[in-house]
mmCIF file of C-alpha atoms in Angstrom:
data_model
loop_
_atom_site.group_PDB
_atom_site.id
_atom_site.type_symbol
_atom_site.label_atom_id
_atom_site.label_comp_id
_atom_site.label_asym_id
_atom_site.label_seq_id
_atom_site.Cartn_x
_atom_site.Cartn_y
_atom_site.Cartn_z
ATOM 1 C CA MET A 1489 0.032 -0.058 -0.057
ATOM 2 C CA GLU A 1490 1.383 3.344 -0.945
ATOM 3 C CA PRO A 1491 1.310 6.092 1.639
ATOM 4 C CA PRO A 1492 -1.345 8.890 1.336
ATOM 5 C CA GLY A 1493 -0.465 11.412 -1.394
ATOM 6 C CA HIS A 1494 2.084 9.034 -3.043
ATOM 7 C CA PRO A 1495 1.597 9.069 -6.889
ATOM 8 C CA ALA A 1496 0.243 5.785 -8.221
ATOM 9 C CA ARG A 1497 2.788 3.698 -10.281
ATOM 10 C CA CYS A 1498 1.815 2.388 -13.755
ATOM 11 C CA HIS A 1499 3.859 -0.845 -13.012
ATOM 12 C CA ASP A 1500 3.668 -3.039 -9.976
ATOM 13 C CA VAL A 1501 7.201 -3.768 -9.010
ATOM 14 C CA SER A 1502 6.817 -6.824 -6.885
ATOM 15 C CA THR A 1503 9.641 -8.563 -5.359
ATOM 16 C CA THR A 1504 8.424 -11.974 -6.454
ATOM 17 C CA PRO A 1505 10.560 -13.852 -9.110
ATOM 18 C CA PRO A 1506 7.662 -14.141 -11.564
ATOM 19 C CA VAL A 1507 7.026 -10.560 -11.631
ATOM 20 C CA LEU A 1508 10.733 -9.726 -11.913
ATOM 21 C CA ALA A 1509 10.952 -12.092 -14.886
ATOM 22 C CA ALA A 1510 7.944 -10.234 -16.500
ATOM 23 C CA GLU A 1511 9.673 -6.946 -16.056
ATOM 24 C CA LEU A 1512 12.755 -8.470 -17.719
ATOM 25 C CA ALA A 1513 10.553 -9.693 -20.663
ATOM 26 C CA GLN A 1514 8.965 -6.204 -20.819
ATOM 27 C CA ALA A 1515 12.355 -4.586 -21.067
ATOM 28 C CA TRP A 1516 13.296 -7.173 -23.829
ATOM 29 C CA ALA A 1517 10.177 -6.369 -25.719
ATOM 30 C CA ASP A 1518 11.052 -2.554 -25.546
ATOM 31 C CA ILE A 1519 14.540 -3.529 -27.155
ATOM 32 C CA GLN A 1520 12.629 -5.422 -29.845
ATOM 33 C CA ARG A 1521 10.355 -2.408 -30.777
ATOM 34 C CA HIS A 1522 13.689 -0.916 -31.922
ATOM 35 C CA HIS A 1523 15.332 -4.090 -33.316
ATOM 36 C CA PRO A 1524 12.573 -6.387 -34.656
ATOM 37 C CA GLU A 1525 14.907 -9.133 -35.665
ATOM 38 C CA LEU A 1526 15.777 -9.834 -31.979
ATOM 39 C CA PRO A 1527 14.300 -13.182 -31.067
ATOM 40 C CA ASP A 1528 11.903 -13.482 -28.111
ATOM 41 C CA LEU A 1529 13.420 -13.799 -24.648
ATOM 42 C CA ALA A 1530 12.649 -17.592 -23.962
ATOM 43 C CA ALA A 1531 13.445 -17.860 -20.189
ATOM 44 C CA PRO A 1532 13.829 -14.369 -18.689
ATOM 45 C CA GLU A 1533 13.745 -16.103 -15.123
ATOM 46 C CA SER A 1534 17.171 -17.829 -16.066
ATOM 47 C CA LEU A 1535 18.830 -14.403 -15.726
ATOM 48 C CA ILE A 1536 17.768 -13.978 -12.115
ATOM 49 C CA GLY A 1537 20.585 -14.848 -9.770
ATOM 50 C CA GLU A 1538 22.770 -15.790 -12.690
ATOM 51 C CA SER A 1539 26.404 -14.789 -12.436
ATOM 52 C CA SER A 1540 28.261 -14.388 -15.720
ATOM 53 C CA SER A 1541 31.698 -12.917 -15.731
ATOM 54 C CA ALA A 1542 31.915 -13.183 -19.615
ATOM 55 C CA CYS A 1543 28.692 -11.161 -20.023
ATOM 56 C CA GLY A 1544 28.567 -9.025 -17.010
ATOM 57 C CA ALA A 1545 28.021 -10.221 -13.401
ATOM 58 C CA GLU A 1546 25.230 -7.671 -12.327
ATOM 59 C CA LEU A 1547 21.913 -8.117 -13.895
ATOM 60 C CA SER A 1548 20.910 -4.714 -15.240
ATOM 61 C CA PHE A 1549 19.407 -3.234 -18.410
ATOM 62 C CA GLU A 1550 22.973 -2.862 -19.706
ATOM 63 C CA ARG A 1551 23.478 -6.552 -19.052
ATOM 64 C CA LEU A 1552 20.114 -7.230 -20.932
ATOM 65 C CA LEU A 1553 21.227 -5.237 -23.845
ATOM 66 C CA HIS A 1554 24.287 -7.176 -23.988
ATOM 67 C CA GLU A 1555 22.308 -10.363 -24.033
ATOM 68 C CA ALA A 1556 20.439 -8.832 -27.039
ATOM 69 C CA VAL A 1557 23.403 -8.546 -28.957
ATOM 70 C CA HIS A 1558 23.957 -12.332 -28.537
ATOM 71 C CA GLY A 1559 20.278 -12.815 -29.553
ATOM 72 C CA ILE A 1560 20.619 -10.854 -32.814
ATOM 73 C CA ALA A 1561 23.973 -12.538 -33.664
ATOM 74 C CA ALA A 1562 22.184 -15.941 -33.185
ATOM 75 C CA SER A 1563 19.415 -14.944 -35.576
ATOM 76 C CA ARG A 1564 21.836 -13.729 -38.287
ATOM 77 C CA GLY A 1565 23.984 -16.770 -37.801
ATOM 78 C CA VAL A 1566 26.928 -14.795 -36.843
ATOM 79 C CA ARG A 1567 29.433 -16.447 -34.428
ATOM 80 C CA ASP A 1568 30.126 -13.457 -31.995
ATOM 81 C CA THR A 1569 32.208 -15.311 -29.198
ATOM 82 C CA SER A 1570 34.872 -18.082 -28.953
ATOM 83 C CA ARG A 1571 36.689 -19.876 -26.149
ATOM 84 C CA ALA A 1572 33.426 -21.450 -24.936
ATOM 85 C CA GLY A 1573 31.670 -18.254 -25.010
ATOM 86 C CA ARG A 1574 33.904 -16.008 -23.022
ATOM 87 C CA TYR A 1575 35.923 -14.026 -25.809
ATOM 88 C CA HIS A 1576 33.549 -11.526 -27.488
ATOM 89 C CA ASN A 1577 34.923 -10.770 -31.072
ATOM 90 C CA ARG A 1578 34.677 -7.691 -33.243
ATOM 91 C CA ARG A 1579 31.554 -9.246 -34.947
ATOM 92 C CA PHE A 1580 29.998 -8.987 -31.454
ATOM 93 C CA LEU A 1581 31.124 -5.313 -30.977
ATOM 94 C CA ALA A 1582 29.653 -4.538 -34.540
ATOM 95 C CA ILE A 1583 26.190 -5.623 -33.262
ATOM 96 C CA ALA A 1584 26.758 -4.089 -29.964
ATOM 97 C CA GLU A 1585 27.212 -0.746 -31.461
ATOM 98 C CA GLU A 1586 24.110 -1.010 -33.629
ATOM 99 C CA LEU A 1587 22.346 -1.481 -30.112
ATOM 100 C CA GLY A 1588 23.788 1.387 -28.479
ATOM 101 C CA LEU A 1589 26.655 -0.090 -26.591
ATOM 102 C CA ASP A 1590 30.339 1.136 -26.727
ATOM 103 C CA HIS A 1591 33.726 -0.289 -26.053
ATOM 104 C CA PRO A 1592 36.193 2.501 -26.175
ATOM 105 C CA GLU A 1593 39.271 0.578 -24.995
ATOM 106 C CA GLU A 1594 41.212 -2.213 -26.656
ATOM 107 C CA PRO A 1595 39.959 -5.869 -26.202
ATOM 108 C CA HIS A 1596 40.594 -7.483 -22.814
ATOM 109 C CA PRO A 1597 42.893 -10.537 -23.365
ATOM 110 C CA SER A 1598 40.439 -13.054 -22.214
ATOM 111 C CA SER A 1599 36.885 -11.609 -22.742
ATOM 112 C CA GLY A 1600 37.454 -9.511 -25.841
ATOM 113 C CA PHE A 1601 34.797 -6.710 -26.278
ATOM 114 C CA SER A 1602 32.615 -8.062 -23.543
ATOM 115 C CA LEU A 1603 32.663 -4.962 -21.190
ATOM 116 C CA VAL A 1604 30.506 -2.799 -23.327
ATOM 117 C CA THR A 1605 28.522 0.242 -21.883
ATOM 118 C CA LEU A 1606 25.503 2.205 -22.806
ATOM 119 C CA ASN A 1607 26.168 5.221 -24.809
ATOM 120 C CA PRO A 1608 24.464 8.627 -24.319
ATOM 121 C CA GLU A 1609 21.882 8.049 -27.159
ATOM 122 C CA ALA A 1610 20.932 4.721 -25.827
ATOM 123 C CA LYS A 1611 20.497 5.900 -22.214
ATOM 124 C CA ARG A 1612 18.104 8.555 -23.512
ATOM 125 C CA ARG A 1613 16.170 6.106 -25.902
ATOM 126 C CA TYR A 1614 15.595 3.566 -23.145
ATOM 127 C CA ARG A 1615 15.436 5.806 -19.837
ATOM 128 C CA PRO A 1616 11.711 4.862 -18.882
ATOM 129 C CA THR A 1617 12.724 1.212 -19.441
ATOM 130 C CA ILE A 1618 16.056 1.597 -17.513
ATOM 131 C CA GLU A 1619 14.109 3.299 -14.554
ATOM 132 C CA ARG A 1620 11.513 0.769 -14.280
ATOM 133 C CA LEU A 1621 13.841 -2.246 -14.333
ATOM 134 C CA GLN A 1622 16.074 -0.605 -11.758
ATOM 135 C CA ARG A 1623 13.010 -0.438 -9.361
ATOM 136 C CA ALA A 1624 12.255 -4.098 -9.920
ATOM 137 C CA LEU A 1625 15.705 -5.141 -9.350
ATOM 138 C CA LYS A 1626 16.178 -2.889 -6.267
ATOM 139 C CA ALA A 1627 12.825 -4.364 -4.815
ATOM 140 C CA HIS A 1628 13.938 -7.884 -5.693
ATOM 141 C CA THR A 1629 17.370 -7.377 -4.050
ATOM 142 C CA ALA A 1630 15.830 -5.932 -0.832
ATOM 143 C CA ALA A 1631 13.523 -8.845 -0.492
ATOM 144 C CA THR A 1632 16.087 -11.592 -1.076
ATOM 145 C CA THR A 1633 18.660 -9.713 1.073
ATOM 146 C CA ALA A 1634 16.007 -9.505 3.968
ATOM 147 C CA ASP A 1635 14.985 -13.166 3.643
ATOM 148 C CA THR A 1636 17.964 -15.285 2.584
ATOM 149 C CA ALA A 1637 16.049 -18.515 3.316
ATOM 150 C CA ARG A 1638 13.324 -17.885 0.620
ATOM 151 C CA SER A 1639 15.878 -16.117 -1.835
ATOM 152 C CA PHE A 1640 15.435 -17.075 -5.472
ATOM 153 C CA ARG A 1641 18.446 -18.235 -7.130
ATOM 154 C CA GLY A 1642 17.097 -19.226 -10.460
ATOM 155 C CA PRO A 1643 17.408 -22.204 -12.687
ATOM 156 C CA ALA A 1644 20.684 -21.343 -14.275
ATOM 157 C CA ALA A 1645 22.327 -20.538 -10.994
ATOM 158 C CA ARG A 1646 21.035 -23.898 -9.472
ATOM 159 C CA HIS A 1647 22.520 -25.690 -12.182
ATOM 160 C CA GLY A 1648 25.720 -24.019 -12.026
ATOM 161 C CA SER A 1649 25.509 -21.811 -15.145
ATOM 162 C CA SER A 1650 28.528 -19.596 -15.761
ATOM 163 C CA GLY A 1651 27.299 -17.607 -18.771
ATOM 164 C CA GLY A 1652 27.591 -17.938 -22.463
ATOM 165 C CA GLY A 1653 29.571 -21.035 -22.548
ATOM 166 C CA VAL A 1654 26.659 -23.097 -21.023
ATOM 167 C CA ARG A 1655 23.995 -21.690 -23.269
ATOM 168 C CA VAL A 1656 23.162 -23.519 -26.652
ATOM 169 C CA LYS A 1657 20.909 -22.761 -29.555
ATOM 170 C CA ALA A 1658 17.465 -24.072 -29.360
ATOM 171 C CA VAL A 1659 15.374 -24.096 -32.643
ATOM 172 C CA CYS A 1660 11.732 -24.459 -33.678
ATOM 173 C CA ASP A 1661 10.205 -25.664 -36.968
ATOM 174 C CA CYS A 1662 9.819 -22.145 -38.400
ATOM 175 C CA GLY A 1663 13.406 -21.536 -38.146
ATOM 176 C CA ARG A 1664 13.698 -18.958 -35.159
ATOM 177 C CA ASN A 1665 16.044 -19.747 -32.602
ATOM 178 C CA VAL A 1666 17.156 -18.733 -29.146
ATOM 179 C CA ARG A 1667 20.169 -19.305 -26.696
ATOM 180 C CA VAL A 1668 18.992 -21.130 -23.716
ATOM 181 C CA VAL A 1669 20.440 -23.094 -20.773
ATOM 182 C CA PRO A 1670 19.758 -26.696 -21.343
ATOM 183 C CA SER A 1671 18.343 -27.295 -17.801
ATOM 184 C CA VAL A 1672 15.899 -24.429 -18.197
ATOM 185 C CA LEU A 1673 14.510 -25.998 -21.362
ATOM 186 C CA ALA A 1674 14.403 -29.362 -19.520
ATOM 187 C CA GLN A 1675 12.017 -28.155 -16.995
ATOM 188 C CA ALA A 1676 9.233 -27.220 -19.293
ATOM 189 C CA PRO A 1677 8.721 -26.604 -23.047
ATOM 190 C CA ILE A 1678 9.376 -23.090 -24.304
ATOM 191 C CA MET A 1679 7.065 -22.216 -26.972
ATOM 192 C CA CYS A 1680 7.655 -20.092 -30.065
ATOM 193 C CA GLY A 1681 5.564 -16.978 -30.478
ATOM 194 C CA GLY A 1682 5.790 -17.330 -34.211
ATOM 195 C CA CYS A 1683 4.651 -20.840 -35.077
ATOM 196 C CA GLY A 1684 3.452 -21.899 -31.521
ATOM 197 C CA LYS A 1685 5.670 -25.001 -31.484
ATOM 198 C CA PRO A 1686 8.219 -25.808 -28.755
ATOM 199 C CA PHE A 1687 11.956 -24.720 -29.089
ATOM 200 C CA ARG A 1688 14.267 -27.785 -29.018
ATOM 201 C CA ILE A 1689 17.918 -28.352 -28.898
ATOM 202 C CA PRO A 1690 19.165 -30.303 -31.955
ATOM 203 C CA GLU A 1691 20.471 -33.690 -30.959
ATOM 204 C CA ALA A 1692 23.854 -33.111 -32.211
ATOM 205 C CA VAL A 1693 24.175 -30.177 -30.033
ATOM 206 C CA GLY A 1694 22.454 -31.653 -26.982
ATOM 207 C CA ALA A 1695 24.379 -34.743 -26.867
ATOM 208 C CA GLY A 1696 27.492 -32.697 -26.236
ATOM 209 C CA VAL A 1697 25.943 -30.954 -23.175
ATOM 210 C CA GLY A 1698 26.855 -32.538 -19.952
#
């Protein structure tokens, strides 16, 4: 309940993981409006509690935009990383710049151009989205810090995901694909918004995932 005289909010920033996942999905949809080729975010809840030194350890809009770069690279069939997903190459950087991310320095020896940051134009474009997601993340962090016994670690964290190296490409019959942690896909089908059929990991790829 808001205190008397407090302005009503348009978005309910609940501390429960499903609502935080919904906020992440909404932020992803905001990115899709500017970049229609970006595939749907198959499992936003997999980002909650997941630590990835390759793609950014802290969950934020900047991290989400970073993940969107990987999504567009996958949709274009571009190999944007190497070394088990840790090294982000110049093809990654080229797409990152399209989405409003900069990397002014030389590539890092082990992670390449991974540590990209929002440029001023992207900050202006996504300001409402950034502010809404920050409120949701702040509320979620406060709740999980206050009650560690009930904190939500997320499927990817529970299964030991460390970032891009664990994610594989899942495809559907209409040709769309998403990057997903296999353990998340194993919990329940992830349906394609284009054709309504489930995404699946090709057998040749799935067989190599331990």
